[in-house]
Amino acid sequence: MTGTHVPAQPGGAGGSGGSGEPPGLRKAPAAAPPPAPLPPTPPGASEATRLLCAGTYLDDTFRDAVIDELYVHEERFAAPSLGIDAARVLAHALRARRLELGWSAAILLAWVVSLPLSRGLTSAYLIPVALLGLARFVRRLAPTVWFVRGFAFVLRWYARVTLFLFLVGMVTTAFASTLLLPALSPLGLINALLSDTGLTGSSSGGGWSDGGGGSDSSGPGFGFGFAVWVTLLLPVLVAALVALQRGQFARALAHELSPERFPDVRSDPAEHAEGIRFQRLRERIRIEQHGPLVMYRPGDPFCGAGEPFKPWSLSVELVPRAGTTTVPLDNGEILARIVPLVEALRVPSGSPETADAVRDRLRSLEIDQCVFLPADGLPTRAAAPYDPAALEQHRAAALEEGGETRRHFLRIRVGGWNEGVVTTVFVRVHTQGGMLMMEVAPHVLWPLRPLFQNADRIAHQYRHHHRFGRAVWALTNTPRAAGEAVLTLLRGLGGGWGRATEGHGAALPEGPAASVRELGATDDASLFQYMDVARYLKTIQQRVAAGVTSALRDAGYQTAEFEQRIVHVADGGVYVESAQGAIGIGDHNTITNNGDPAPKSDPASQKGRS
């Protein structure tokens, strides 16, 4: 089992006397001062924030979840946003929804207007479109089952063949009949439109036959020809709208969401959105998301920190060291020993001449003290104690009280991979009844979804693709555009109705139910990223253990038991103080007992052998 080495501390074996600093941390005086930490990137300008903003244009499910959490449920506190600005993501989510609602309304309007103009011919598109949507739905139900995939395949190709035959029939009808040739002129189109609406006084009664007035431009034959051309032009018009919508996303990635312009928050058009509700919530989110006060709900206190990564706790007896006089050991004293050791990780270990070239993310390590408070019991969201004076009172009280609901943590954060992989270690120590309790809760925010990470690639490929390729892409996505437009408008109406009727603004405050950063994350990390997370955690936990050991030794307590247990527990192992019989550690173990068998009358042994 790999152990975590704890450097020898002053006053013990291998110590150096009373220097008060572990020998492994002392450095020879250098001529040049230590380099400054890496300049921090503002959360609102981070690469993770930019990709999350781009994700609101690519994934409507993610966008709706962000709006529901931060905009609809305004009674919920914002989750800690480690390395990102959730308010800016919300701004782009609202902007993306407004744009999508506008494009969806335009697509649906094209369909609605085409129905009377085409005399109902465009309704023939609905069956193939519905079959294509049903095929996608069936395929998603069980993508690995062969007969489900086969059924979806049959539906998909039946719809395609049906659509193809219908279009061939319409094209043949349009170009084979000489009665339809006048419809190609603009004047003929206007006359046919007026004829169908009855404004010219010569509307036709039967559009499926030429009738007796085939030579009249406003006769029934010409009206039917106009209807055929409307039917043929509808897919082209919808494809153009789909292409324009995609082009707007590509332009957004090239301008306000580009790596060069995104750090300038003031020039972001999404930030200038009107609306009192958005302006109020934006300021509230920016107060809550990065402060040392964490308002939580009991079911998920670490919401926003990511996935728990091997949390552990340890308790040891405070045994006085022989020949020394113990002094009271407060929680604040222990944390005071931990903080400088962790902060020293920012300093490169090489020569001063090469220190500025070191780009290790530990140089930008962040450390602060945070207080967790339950949101239950507050009258309003604005009543949370974010005032600096009130917050300091809570911090000082929570540091020593060891309460259940109000808890104090030392928060150590490393934002690697441009805030794509965030490692956070929460440390809590408490002394009670001659015991030292130590809790370490590491959490990791894994990388963003691959779709979000490829946003620039998708936009670049669309912008630089030739016109024929873009036309084919638009026509391919045209059949699903009508269904998606209807669903988008229904979601928009449902959201507006919910905000108007559910009364979230007057509800009692709640802790966050979701985190924007967690909503956009995936658990598919690379080996490099796993290695970095392991390195950060081992390094930080070793320094935390060294600080606790130093505090115990200087207070006059023995440290042998703590050092022995921390080696096993901090690495995910189990410290066994005493054991009798056989012990198996790990998976797929086989334990053989070659000693005397236990008496058959012993029910415990019978249960163990079964």
mmCIF file of C-alpha atoms in Angstrom, residues 293-298 301 371-376 394 398 401-409 428:
data_model
loop_
_atom_site.group_PDB
_atom_site.id
_atom_site.type_symbol
_atom_site.label_atom_id
_atom_site.label_comp_id
_atom_site.label_asym_id
_atom_site.label_seq_id
_atom_site.Cartn_x
_atom_site.Cartn_y
_atom_site.Cartn_z
ATOM 1 C CA LEU A 293 -20.882 31.768 2.475
ATOM 2 C CA VAL A 294 -22.499 28.622 1.064
ATOM 3 C CA MET A 295 -26.255 28.358 1.478
ATOM 4 C CA TYR A 296 -27.142 24.706 1.013
ATOM 5 C CA ARG A 297 -30.022 22.271 1.148
ATOM 6 C CA PRO A 298 -29.578 19.344 3.547
ATOM 7 C CA PRO A 301 -24.574 20.358 0.879
ATOM 8 C CA VAL A 371 -19.135 28.673 6.103
ATOM 9 C CA PHE A 372 -21.997 26.327 5.221
ATOM 10 C CA LEU A 373 -25.439 27.480 6.344
ATOM 11 C CA PRO A 374 -28.788 25.768 5.686
ATOM 12 C CA ALA A 375 -31.211 27.797 3.617
ATOM 13 C CA ASP A 376 -34.183 26.563 5.626
ATOM 14 C CA HIS A 394 -20.690 33.270 11.402
ATOM 15 C CA ALA A 398 -18.630 28.101 13.247
ATOM 16 C CA GLU A 401 -18.499 25.304 17.703
ATOM 17 C CA GLY A 402 -18.425 22.081 15.661
ATOM 18 C CA GLY A 403 -22.122 22.335 14.924
ATOM 19 C CA GLU A 404 -24.185 20.051 12.745
ATOM 20 C CA THR A 405 -25.884 22.467 10.366
ATOM 21 C CA ARG A 406 -23.496 25.414 10.480
ATOM 22 C CA ARG A 407 -20.093 24.111 9.474
ATOM 23 C CA HIS A 408 -16.741 25.702 8.813
ATOM 24 C CA PHE A 409 -14.385 24.356 6.148
ATOM 25 C CA ARG A 428 -12.571 20.445 8.720
#
